[in-house]
Amino acid sequence: RNQVGAGSSMLIAGLVITGDAPKKVLLRGVGPGLVPTVAEALVLANPTLQLNKLNTVTKTWEVVGANDDWGGSAELATAMSQAGMGALAADSKDAVLLIELQPGIYTAQLSGVGATTGIGLVEIYEAP
């Protein structure tokens, strides 16, 4: 959990998938879901989450997933519950990705829609 700024001041969390097999991963970019632990006026009101993978040959980053407003889907709600994550309101502006990742180096980037700022949280869990 940290202050999420605009542009290069976005919140970035890294992860590495090792081994030979892909892993199913659940990522969340939480802003509104932090209320009431964090005052509503302070949270990142509309987070957007982008997942990038390092191409080790070209040494460039490639977008492999993104989400803005998770939408309250039953599949995602069930996955979050099974992973032990706290529930999010179905109509929240929080961002959630459920994705299968090949071994590699990744960054999850959390920013605010429209260059907005506030307190946000990046969570990364291996999905059940």
Short mmCIF file of C-alpha atoms in Angstrom, two decimals, residues 6-126:
data_model
loop_
_atom_site.label_atom_id
_atom_site.label_comp_id
_atom_site.label_asym_id
_atom_site.label_seq_id
_atom_site.Cartn_x
_atom_site.Cartn_y
_atom_site.Cartn_z
CA ALA A 6 0.72 10.12 -11.95
CA GLY A 7 3.03 9.16 -14.82
CA SER A 8 6.38 7.83 -13.65
CA SER A 9 5.18 8.06 -10.03
CA MET A 10 2.75 5.15 -10.48
CA LEU A 11 2.97 2.22 -8.04
CA ILE A 12 4.97 -0.71 -9.45
CA ALA A 13 5.23 -4.20 -7.97
CA GLY A 14 7.43 -6.89 -9.49
CA LEU A 15 6.99 -10.64 -9.56
CA VAL A 16 8.87 -13.60 -11.00
CA ILE A 17 7.35 -16.91 -12.09
CA THR A 18 9.98 -19.66 -11.91
CA GLY A 19 10.03 -23.24 -13.12
CA ASP A 20 8.82 -24.83 -16.34
CA ALA A 21 5.05 -24.60 -15.92
CA PRO A 22 2.67 -21.64 -16.11
CA LYS A 23 0.97 -20.36 -12.96
CA LYS A 24 -2.50 -18.91 -12.59
CA VAL A 25 -2.18 -15.57 -10.80
CA LEU A 26 -4.69 -13.16 -9.28
CA LEU A 27 -3.67 -9.50 -9.21
CA ARG A 28 -5.59 -6.60 -7.73
CA GLY A 29 -5.18 -2.84 -7.89
CA VAL A 30 -7.24 -1.61 -4.95
CA GLY A 31 -8.30 1.93 -4.18
CA PRO A 32 -11.98 2.16 -3.19
CA GLY A 33 -11.73 -1.29 -1.55
CA LEU A 34 -9.43 0.22 1.09
CA VAL A 35 -12.31 2.24 2.60
CA PRO A 36 -12.97 2.42 5.60
CA THR A 37 -9.39 1.47 6.59
CA VAL A 38 -8.27 4.50 4.57
CA ALA A 39 -10.44 7.61 4.32
CA GLU A 40 -12.41 7.73 1.07
CA ALA A 41 -11.01 11.18 0.23
CA LEU A 42 -7.45 9.76 0.29
CA VAL A 43 -7.78 6.57 -1.80
CA LEU A 44 -7.07 6.18 -5.50
CA ALA A 45 -10.69 6.54 -6.64
CA ASN A 46 -10.41 4.75 -10.00
CA PRO A 47 -7.33 2.51 -10.24
CA THR A 48 -6.23 0.87 -13.44
CA LEU A 49 -3.85 -2.10 -13.47
CA GLN A 50 -1.44 -3.12 -16.22
CA LEU A 51 0.72 -6.25 -16.22
CA ASN A 52 3.92 -6.30 -18.27
CA LYS A 53 6.35 -9.13 -19.05
CA LEU A 54 10.03 -8.66 -19.83
CA ASN A 55 11.03 -10.06 -23.22
CA THR A 56 14.49 -11.35 -22.34
CA VAL A 57 15.57 -11.46 -25.98
CA THR A 58 14.69 -7.87 -26.95
CA LYS A 59 15.02 -6.48 -23.39
CA THR A 60 11.66 -4.73 -23.82
CA TRP A 61 8.44 -4.88 -21.79
CA GLU A 62 5.25 -6.25 -23.33
CA VAL A 63 1.73 -5.71 -21.97
CA VAL A 64 0.19 -9.11 -21.15
CA GLY A 65 -2.92 -7.96 -19.27
CA ALA A 66 -4.82 -4.93 -18.05
CA ASN A 67 -7.99 -4.09 -16.18
CA ASP A 68 -9.95 -1.01 -15.21
CA ASP A 69 -13.10 -1.62 -13.11
CA TRP A 70 -13.27 -5.33 -12.34
CA GLY A 71 -17.02 -5.52 -12.98
CA GLY A 72 -18.10 -7.81 -10.14
CA SER A 73 -17.88 -11.04 -12.12
CA ALA A 74 -18.75 -14.23 -10.25
CA GLU A 75 -15.56 -15.93 -11.53
CA LEU A 76 -13.33 -13.20 -10.10
CA ALA A 77 -15.27 -12.97 -6.83
CA THR A 78 -14.93 -16.74 -6.35
CA ALA A 79 -11.21 -16.67 -7.17
CA MET A 80 -10.61 -13.83 -4.69
CA SER A 81 -12.51 -15.68 -1.97
CA GLN A 82 -10.65 -18.94 -2.62
CA ALA A 83 -7.31 -17.11 -2.48
CA GLY A 84 -8.22 -15.60 0.88
CA MET A 85 -8.48 -12.04 -0.41
CA GLY A 86 -11.02 -9.67 1.08
CA ALA A 87 -14.19 -9.09 -0.92
CA LEU A 88 -14.62 -6.06 -3.18
CA ALA A 89 -17.96 -4.41 -3.87
CA ALA A 90 -19.29 -5.65 -7.22
CA ASP A 91 -19.65 -2.08 -8.48
CA SER A 92 -16.29 -0.82 -7.21
CA LYS A 93 -13.76 0.84 -9.48
CA ASP A 94 -11.02 -1.51 -8.21
CA ALA A 95 -9.03 -3.44 -10.84
CA VAL A 96 -8.61 -7.24 -10.90
CA LEU A 97 -6.80 -9.62 -13.27
CA LEU A 98 -7.00 -13.42 -13.24
CA ILE A 99 -4.39 -14.61 -15.69
CA GLU A 100 -2.18 -17.59 -16.48
CA LEU A 101 1.45 -16.56 -16.68
CA GLN A 102 4.38 -18.34 -18.26
CA PRO A 103 7.66 -18.35 -16.32
CA GLY A 104 9.28 -14.93 -16.54
CA ILE A 105 9.75 -11.48 -15.06
CA TYR A 106 6.71 -9.24 -14.65
CA THR A 107 5.71 -5.83 -13.33
CA ALA A 108 2.24 -4.85 -12.15
CA GLN A 109 1.69 -1.12 -12.63
CA LEU A 110 -1.05 0.69 -10.72
CA SER A 111 -2.12 4.17 -11.76
CA GLY A 112 -5.21 6.33 -11.63
CA VAL A 113 -7.57 6.83 -14.56
CA GLY A 114 -7.13 10.38 -15.86
CA ALA A 115 -3.80 10.81 -14.04
CA THR A 116 -5.57 10.88 -10.67
CA THR A 117 -3.63 10.13 -7.50
CA GLY A 118 -4.28 8.62 -4.06
CA ILE A 119 -3.49 5.69 -1.82
CA GLY A 120 -3.59 2.33 -3.58
CA LEU A 121 -2.59 -1.28 -3.02
CA VAL A 122 -1.20 -3.90 -5.39
CA GLU A 123 -1.91 -7.51 -4.35
CA ILE A 124 -0.53 -10.60 -6.09
CA TYR A 125 -1.64 -14.13 -5.20
CA GLU A 126 -1.21 -17.51 -6.80
#
